[in-house]
Short mmCIF file of C-alpha atoms and ligand atoms in Angstrom, two decimals:
data_model
loop_
_atom_site.label_atom_id
_atom_site.label_comp_id
_atom_site.label_asym_id
_atom_site.label_seq_id
_atom_site.Cartn_x
_atom_site.Cartn_y
_atom_site.Cartn_z
CA MET A 1 -15.25 -8.71 25.89
CA PRO A 2 -12.07 -8.10 23.86
CA ALA A 3 -12.48 -6.21 20.71
CA THR A 4 -13.08 -8.00 17.37
CA VAL A 5 -9.74 -7.92 15.42
CA LEU A 6 -10.01 -6.48 11.99
CA ASP A 7 -7.73 -8.57 10.09
CA GLY A 8 -5.75 -6.60 7.49
CA ASN A 9 -4.14 -9.68 5.87
CA LEU A 10 -7.47 -11.31 5.26
CA PHE A 11 -9.07 -8.17 3.60
CA ALA A 12 -5.89 -7.33 1.67
CA SER A 13 -5.76 -10.97 0.27
CA GLN A 14 -9.59 -10.65 -0.64
CA ILE A 15 -8.95 -7.48 -2.55
CA LYS A 16 -5.82 -8.86 -4.32
CA ALA A 17 -7.71 -11.79 -5.52
CA GLU A 18 -10.50 -9.56 -6.95
CA VAL A 19 -7.90 -7.45 -8.55
CA ALA A 20 -6.01 -10.51 -10.03
CA ALA A 21 -9.48 -11.78 -11.40
CA GLU A 22 -10.22 -8.31 -13.01
CA VAL A 23 -6.72 -8.21 -14.58
CA GLN A 24 -7.33 -11.54 -16.08
CA GLN A 25 -10.75 -10.20 -17.49
CA LEU A 26 -8.92 -7.28 -18.94
CA ALA A 27 -6.47 -9.58 -20.55
CA ALA A 28 -9.08 -11.20 -22.41
CA SER A 29 -9.69 -7.89 -24.13
CA GLY A 30 -5.97 -7.32 -24.62
CA LEU A 31 -5.46 -4.77 -21.88
CA ARG A 32 -2.62 -5.15 -19.43
CA PRO A 33 -2.57 -2.61 -16.61
CA GLY A 34 0.83 -1.10 -16.03
CA LEU A 35 2.47 0.60 -13.11
CA ALA A 36 5.76 2.59 -13.07
CA ALA A 37 7.25 3.40 -9.67
CA ILE A 38 9.68 6.03 -9.47
CA LEU A 39 12.26 5.72 -6.59
CA VAL A 40 14.90 8.65 -6.30
CA GLY A 41 18.03 7.74 -4.63
CA HIS A 42 18.85 4.85 -2.07
CA ASN A 43 16.65 5.39 1.02
CA PRO A 44 16.58 1.67 2.29
CA ALA A 45 12.92 1.92 3.72
CA SER A 46 11.87 3.40 0.39
CA GLN A 47 13.53 0.54 -1.57
CA THR A 48 11.74 -2.00 0.48
CA TYR A 49 8.32 -0.37 -0.09
CA VAL A 50 8.83 -0.03 -3.81
CA ARG A 51 9.98 -3.58 -4.08
CA SER A 52 6.86 -4.86 -2.19
CA LYS A 53 4.73 -2.87 -4.73
CA VAL A 54 6.51 -4.33 -7.64
CA ARG A 55 6.19 -7.86 -6.20
CA ALA A 56 2.55 -7.27 -5.68
CA CYS A 57 2.10 -6.20 -9.22
CA GLU A 58 4.05 -9.43 -10.37
CA GLN A 59 1.68 -11.49 -8.25
CA LEU A 60 -1.45 -10.12 -9.75
CA GLY A 61 -0.41 -9.87 -13.46
CA ILE A 62 0.06 -6.30 -13.60
CA TYR A 63 2.98 -5.10 -15.71
CA SER A 64 5.37 -2.88 -13.55
CA GLU A 65 8.62 -1.09 -13.92
CA MET A 66 10.99 0.49 -11.48
CA VAL A 67 12.55 3.80 -12.43
CA THR A 68 15.46 4.64 -10.33
CA PRO A 69 17.06 8.13 -10.99
CA PRO A 70 20.06 9.12 -8.94
CA GLU A 71 19.80 10.92 -5.72
CA THR A 72 21.50 13.94 -7.51
CA SER A 73 18.58 14.25 -10.03
CA THR A 74 17.12 17.75 -10.18
CA THR A 75 13.33 18.61 -9.91
CA ALA A 76 13.39 19.35 -13.69
CA GLU A 77 14.87 16.01 -14.53
CA ILE A 78 12.13 14.23 -12.42
CA VAL A 79 9.41 16.26 -13.91
CA ALA A 80 10.88 15.29 -17.38
CA LEU A 81 10.74 11.62 -16.51
CA ILE A 82 7.37 11.85 -15.33
CA GLU A 83 6.13 13.42 -18.56
CA GLN A 84 7.76 10.52 -20.44
CA LEU A 85 5.62 8.24 -18.40
CA ASN A 86 2.49 10.22 -18.87
CA ALA A 87 2.87 9.91 -22.58
CA ARG A 88 3.23 6.08 -22.65
CA ASP A 89 0.01 4.32 -23.18
CA GLU A 90 1.03 1.05 -21.54
CA ILE A 91 1.60 2.91 -18.24
CA ASP A 92 -1.63 3.41 -16.27
CA GLY A 93 -0.28 4.34 -13.05
CA ILE A 94 2.63 6.45 -11.82
CA LEU A 95 3.82 6.52 -8.35
CA VAL A 96 6.52 8.68 -6.97
CA GLN A 97 7.95 7.15 -3.72
CA LEU A 98 8.23 9.66 -0.97
CA PRO A 99 10.13 11.11 0.71
CA LEU A 100 12.06 12.69 -2.13
CA PRO A 101 15.46 14.02 -1.38
CA ALA A 102 15.25 17.50 0.36
CA HIS A 103 16.48 19.43 -2.80
CA ILE A 104 13.64 18.09 -4.95
CA ASP A 105 10.43 20.19 -5.03
CA ALA A 106 8.02 17.47 -4.16
CA LYS A 107 4.89 19.44 -4.80
CA ARG A 108 5.96 20.23 -8.38
CA VAL A 109 6.83 16.53 -9.05
CA LEU A 110 3.49 15.28 -7.64
CA LEU A 111 1.75 18.04 -9.77
CA ALA A 112 3.56 16.72 -12.91
CA VAL A 113 1.64 13.28 -12.69
CA SER A 114 -1.20 13.13 -15.06
CA PRO A 115 -4.44 12.86 -12.88
CA GLN A 116 -5.33 9.88 -14.99
CA LYS A 117 -2.37 8.04 -13.88
CA ASP A 118 -2.22 9.43 -10.30
CA VAL A 119 -2.54 5.85 -8.40
CA ASP A 120 -1.60 7.62 -5.13
CA GLY A 121 -4.57 10.16 -5.49
CA PHE A 122 -2.35 13.09 -4.39
CA HIS A 123 -2.88 15.29 -7.32
CA PRO A 124 -5.21 18.26 -6.70
CA ALA A 125 -7.56 17.23 -9.43
CA ASN A 126 -8.07 13.90 -7.76
CA VAL A 127 -8.49 15.68 -4.47
CA GLY A 128 -11.05 17.75 -6.03
CA ASN A 129 -12.77 14.66 -7.59
CA LEU A 130 -12.92 13.19 -4.07
CA CYS A 131 -14.44 16.29 -2.47
CA THR A 132 -17.02 16.64 -5.09
CA GLN A 133 -17.79 12.87 -5.39
CA ARG A 134 -16.64 12.52 -8.96
CA PRO A 135 -15.10 9.33 -10.24
CA GLY A 136 -11.26 9.49 -9.59
CA LEU A 137 -8.25 8.01 -7.77
CA VAL A 138 -8.27 8.06 -3.85
CA PRO A 139 -5.22 7.80 -1.67
CA CYS A 140 -4.53 4.12 -0.88
CA THR A 141 -4.33 4.16 2.87
CA PRO A 142 -7.79 5.77 3.58
CA ALA A 143 -9.23 3.98 0.76
CA GLY A 144 -8.04 0.80 2.47
CA CYS A 145 -9.65 2.08 5.84
CA MET A 146 -13.01 2.37 4.01
CA GLU A 147 -12.53 -1.28 2.68
CA ILE A 148 -11.87 -2.56 6.21
CA LEU A 149 -15.23 -0.83 7.38
CA ARG A 150 -17.15 -2.12 4.39
CA ARG A 151 -15.94 -5.56 4.46
CA ALA A 152 -16.35 -6.03 8.30
CA ASN A 153 -19.86 -4.77 7.86
CA ILE A 154 -19.35 -1.81 10.19
CA ALA A 155 -22.10 0.87 9.78
CA ILE A 156 -20.92 4.15 8.82
CA GLU A 157 -23.96 6.21 7.82
CA GLY A 158 -25.18 8.44 10.64
CA GLN A 159 -22.27 7.43 12.89
CA GLU A 160 -19.98 9.85 14.72
CA ALA A 161 -16.56 9.41 13.18
CA VAL A 162 -13.41 11.17 14.59
CA VAL A 163 -10.20 11.41 12.45
CA VAL A 164 -7.13 12.25 14.45
CA GLY A 165 -4.52 13.77 11.92
CA ARG A 166 -5.07 16.19 8.97
CA SER A 167 -2.29 15.15 6.66
CA ASP A 168 -2.88 15.38 2.80
CA ILE A 169 -2.29 11.57 2.37
CA VAL A 170 -4.26 10.15 5.37
CA GLY A 171 -6.28 12.47 7.65
CA LYS A 172 -7.97 14.81 5.18
CA PRO A 173 -8.90 12.15 2.46
CA MET A 174 -10.04 9.70 5.23
CA ALA A 175 -12.35 12.50 6.67
CA MET A 176 -13.74 13.31 3.11
CA LEU A 177 -14.40 9.52 2.56
CA LEU A 178 -16.24 9.22 5.69
CA THR A 179 -18.30 12.33 4.93
CA ASN A 180 -19.21 10.94 1.50
CA ALA A 181 -20.40 7.79 3.14
CA ASN A 182 -22.56 9.89 5.38
CA ALA A 183 -20.85 9.77 8.69
CA THR A 184 -20.76 12.86 10.88
CA VAL A 185 -16.98 13.75 10.86
CA THR A 186 -14.79 15.53 13.28
CA ILE A 187 -11.10 16.20 12.12
CA CYS A 188 -8.55 16.68 15.07
CA HIS A 189 -5.07 17.68 15.05
CA SER A 190 -2.31 18.92 17.35
CA LYS A 191 -4.31 22.20 18.31
CA THR A 192 -7.49 20.39 19.16
CA LYS A 193 -8.44 21.09 22.68
CA ASP A 194 -9.37 18.29 25.15
CA LEU A 195 -8.63 15.52 22.45
CA PRO A 196 -9.65 12.52 24.78
CA SER A 197 -13.17 14.00 25.06
CA VAL A 198 -13.63 14.74 21.40
CA CYS A 199 -12.32 11.21 20.55
CA ARG A 200 -14.83 9.70 22.87
CA ARG A 201 -17.47 10.81 20.70
CA GLY A 202 -16.38 8.58 17.87
CA ASP A 203 -18.34 5.48 17.10
CA ILE A 204 -15.41 5.16 14.60
CA LEU A 205 -12.05 6.62 15.58
CA VAL A 206 -9.17 6.82 13.03
CA ALA A 207 -5.70 7.60 14.51
CA ALA A 208 -3.29 8.87 11.86
CA ILE A 209 -0.79 10.92 14.11
CA GLY A 210 2.53 9.23 14.01
CA ARG A 211 3.00 8.99 17.74
CA PRO A 212 3.53 5.72 19.40
CA GLY A 213 0.75 4.52 21.71
CA PHE A 214 -0.64 8.00 22.04
CA ILE A 215 -4.30 7.14 21.92
CA THR A 216 -5.14 5.50 25.27
CA THR A 217 -8.19 3.80 26.75
CA GLU A 218 -9.48 7.23 28.08
CA PHE A 219 -9.98 8.34 24.37
CA ILE A 220 -12.32 5.42 23.48
CA LYS A 221 -16.09 5.23 23.50
CA PRO A 222 -16.92 1.71 24.71
CA GLY A 223 -17.73 -0.56 21.69
CA ALA A 224 -16.14 1.98 19.13
CA THR A 225 -14.46 0.77 15.95
CA ILE A 226 -10.87 1.90 15.92
CA LEU A 227 -8.62 2.14 12.84
CA ASP A 228 -4.90 2.65 13.80
CA VAL A 229 -3.23 3.88 10.76
CA GLY A 230 0.13 4.59 12.78
CA ILE A 231 3.42 2.64 12.01
CA ASN A 232 5.92 3.53 14.70
CA TYR A 233 9.13 1.68 15.43
CA ILE A 234 9.95 1.10 19.21
CA THR A 235 13.53 0.34 20.13
CA ASN A 236 13.43 1.61 23.66
CA SER A 237 12.99 -1.38 26.22
CA VAL A 238 11.19 0.86 28.72
CA LEU A 239 8.54 1.86 26.17
CA PHE A 240 8.57 -1.88 24.90
CA GLU A 241 7.76 -3.06 28.46
CA ARG A 242 5.00 -0.39 29.00
CA TYR A 243 3.11 -1.74 25.98
CA PHE A 244 4.01 -5.37 25.48
CA LYS A 245 5.18 -6.93 28.78
CA GLY A 246 3.80 -10.42 28.87
CA ASP A 247 3.29 -10.72 25.08
CA GLU A 248 5.65 -13.70 24.49
CA LYS A 249 5.60 -13.46 20.78
CA ARG A 250 6.46 -9.70 20.82
CA GLU A 251 9.12 -10.26 23.56
CA LYS A 252 10.89 -12.80 21.36
CA GLN A 253 10.78 -10.68 18.32
CA PHE A 254 12.12 -7.79 20.24
CA ALA A 255 14.90 -9.66 21.69
CA GLU A 256 15.92 -10.95 18.16
CA LYS A 257 15.34 -7.59 16.04
CA LYS A 258 15.70 -4.95 18.66
CA TYR A 259 12.52 -3.31 17.59
CA THR A 260 8.91 -3.69 17.40
CA ILE A 261 6.14 -1.93 15.38
CA ILE A 262 3.39 -0.19 17.38
CA GLY A 263 0.60 2.04 16.03
CA ASP A 264 -0.67 5.30 17.36
CA CYS A 265 -3.06 3.51 19.76
CA ASP A 266 -2.02 1.79 23.11
CA PRO A 267 -2.87 -1.68 22.30
CA ARG A 268 -4.89 -1.75 25.50
CA VAL A 269 -7.67 0.23 23.74
CA ALA A 270 -8.76 -3.23 22.50
CA ARG A 271 -10.06 -3.85 26.07
CA ILE A 272 -12.84 -1.01 25.52
CA ALA A 273 -13.30 -0.86 21.72
CA GLY A 274 -15.81 -3.09 19.84
CA ALA A 275 -13.38 -3.66 16.96
CA CYS A 276 -9.87 -2.56 16.07
CA THR A 277 -7.06 -3.06 13.50
CA PRO A 278 -3.98 -4.61 14.91
CA VAL A 279 -0.49 -3.22 14.20
CA PRO A 280 1.06 -4.67 12.29
CA GLY A 281 -1.26 -6.62 10.32
CA GLY A 282 -4.05 -4.06 10.10
CA VAL A 283 -4.32 -1.03 7.89
CA GLY A 284 -0.84 -1.05 6.69
CA LYS A 285 -1.79 -4.51 4.78
CA LEU A 286 -4.32 -2.78 2.72
CA THR A 287 -2.29 0.10 1.38
CA ILE A 288 -0.43 -2.04 -1.44
CA ALA A 289 -3.69 -3.88 -2.20
CA MET A 290 -5.43 -0.42 -2.81
CA LEU A 291 -2.52 0.60 -4.97
CA MET A 292 -3.16 -2.45 -7.16
CA SER A 293 -6.80 -1.82 -7.22
CA ASN A 294 -6.13 1.85 -8.26
CA THR A 295 -3.83 0.80 -11.02
CA VAL A 296 -6.65 -1.48 -12.47
CA LYS A 297 -9.15 1.39 -11.93
CA ALA A 298 -6.81 3.96 -13.61
CA ALA A 299 -6.41 1.55 -16.66
CA LYS A 300 -10.07 1.14 -16.98
CA LEU A 301 -10.83 4.80 -16.55
CA ARG A 302 -8.37 6.12 -18.98
CA ARG A 303 -8.54 3.31 -21.49
CA GLY A 304 -12.43 3.22 -21.43
CA ALA A 305 -12.76 -0.33 -20.44
CA LYS A 306 -16.37 -0.94 -18.99
CA GLN A 307 -16.45 -0.75 -15.30
CA PRO A 308 -17.91 -4.03 -13.82
CA GLN A 309 -21.17 -4.05 -11.71
CA THR A 310 -19.33 -4.73 -8.52
CA GLU A 311 -16.11 -2.60 -7.85
CA PRO A 312 -13.44 -4.20 -5.79
CA ALA A 313 -13.00 -1.01 -4.02
CA VAL A 314 -15.44 1.68 -3.00
CA GLN A 315 -14.80 5.45 -2.80
CA GLY A 316 -17.36 5.82 0.05
P1 NDP B 401 1.86 13.44 9.40
O1 NDP B 401 2.88 13.67 10.18
O2 NDP B 401 1.81 14.03 8.02
O3 NDP B 401 0.47 14.00 10.06
C1 NDP B 401 0.38 13.76 11.51
C2 NDP B 401 -0.94 14.46 11.86
O4 NDP B 401 -1.23 14.18 13.32
C3 NDP B 401 -0.99 16.05 11.80
O5 NDP B 401 -1.99 16.49 11.23
C4 NDP B 401 -0.74 16.45 13.19
O6 NDP B 401 -1.33 17.73 13.53
C5 NDP B 401 -1.44 15.43 14.02
N1 NDP B 401 -0.76 15.34 15.23
C6 NDP B 401 0.47 15.17 15.68
N2 NDP B 401 0.58 15.20 17.05
C7 NDP B 401 -0.74 15.29 17.47
C8 NDP B 401 -1.13 15.23 18.89
N3 NDP B 401 -0.39 15.29 19.82
N4 NDP B 401 -2.43 15.56 18.84
C9 NDP B 401 -3.38 15.58 17.90
N5 NDP B 401 -2.92 15.56 16.58
C10 NDP B 401 -1.68 15.38 16.48
O7 NDP B 401 1.74 11.98 9.28
P2 NDP B 401 0.72 10.96 8.19
O8 NDP B 401 -0.61 11.24 8.07
O9 NDP B 401 1.54 10.87 7.07
O10 NDP B 401 1.01 9.65 8.83
C11 NDP B 401 0.29 9.34 10.29
C12 NDP B 401 0.74 7.91 10.84
O11 NDP B 401 0.29 7.06 9.76
C13 NDP B 401 2.24 7.83 10.81
O12 NDP B 401 2.55 6.90 11.78
C14 NDP B 401 2.60 7.05 9.47
O13 NDP B 401 3.80 6.09 9.58
C15 NDP B 401 1.43 6.21 9.39
N6 NDP B 401 1.04 5.83 7.86
C16 NDP B 401 0.74 4.68 7.73
C17 NDP B 401 0.45 4.24 6.44
C18 NDP B 401 0.02 2.74 6.30
O14 NDP B 401 0.11 2.23 5.10
N7 NDP B 401 -0.58 2.21 7.27
C19 NDP B 401 0.57 5.05 5.33
C20 NDP B 401 0.78 6.50 5.57
C21 NDP B 401 1.12 6.75 6.88
P3 NDP B 401 -0.93 19.14 12.91
O15 NDP B 401 -1.44 18.93 11.48
O16 NDP B 401 -1.65 20.07 13.75
O17 NDP B 401 0.57 19.14 12.85
#
């Protein structure tokens, strides 16, 4: 039986609708959450991402502004800009679009964001909050993965979860969220020995590696839930044929656009898995929804608005 498709579009639209309703509720008490997005320079992919984030704010009634300092800005100038945003009461969330130009010290910049406004959840204070299960802001992509599991009613407690990838923005917080939700978690990375057999332990397998189609059927426990975080572009026709030959929709798209997007999993893992996220249309769709949710959460935490009984997003 083919795996259940975990539809990121569906879950993202549910979360956005819940966030929009909360924004309306807050408006009744005179509070409008606000997000500032800092985009340094002219990286076209970053411009697209930031525009989508600003558009999502507009759709949900969140105030937003895009701050675009020039590529030549120094670390000190970006830090000063962040300090100004930290001091503005109407700004609840500050996001710094990565990557920053190479001459800017990204760690210093991220440390300058007030932990209360750190809607990406990258500040060490929020990393500590997550590790010690205190209220705080959680990185959007792993938070989105938890929402997929929760909304698809996939059991976490007592399950074996394997996370492949240990980055600060995906792998590590993902592993911590699963641990907090009472899974038994194994974190894998490039030095892990016999990766396929470790992965086959996973009732839940999270792939966050950045390598197209790397996780093949031999890594999968039959019936497992697969969350494929990877976003990789394929332009090579040999690779394209390996994964997508016979998929008419993809073939048409590849012929037109000369690329397609693949995750870190070989799409054929769906033959063995119980449920999996597609790429595109899976985990990636949740990331912006969780950013919106974090902005509202930051507004409520900082401005002291009462948390509702049912949170739109769980921390695990
Ligand atoms: P990083 O490059 O920061 O981390 C990759 C991790 O994968 C590292 O821990 C690395 O191990 C591990 N890894 C690399 N090769 C192997 C291997 N052969 N075997 C086992 N582990 C390996 O990537 P990110 O975490 O930032 O992103 C991962 C993927 O997720 C990318 O495709 C990215 O585009 C995507 N992404 C998607 C998002 C979304 O919204 N859907 C958001 C963020 C990222 P080591 O530490 O040993 O080097």
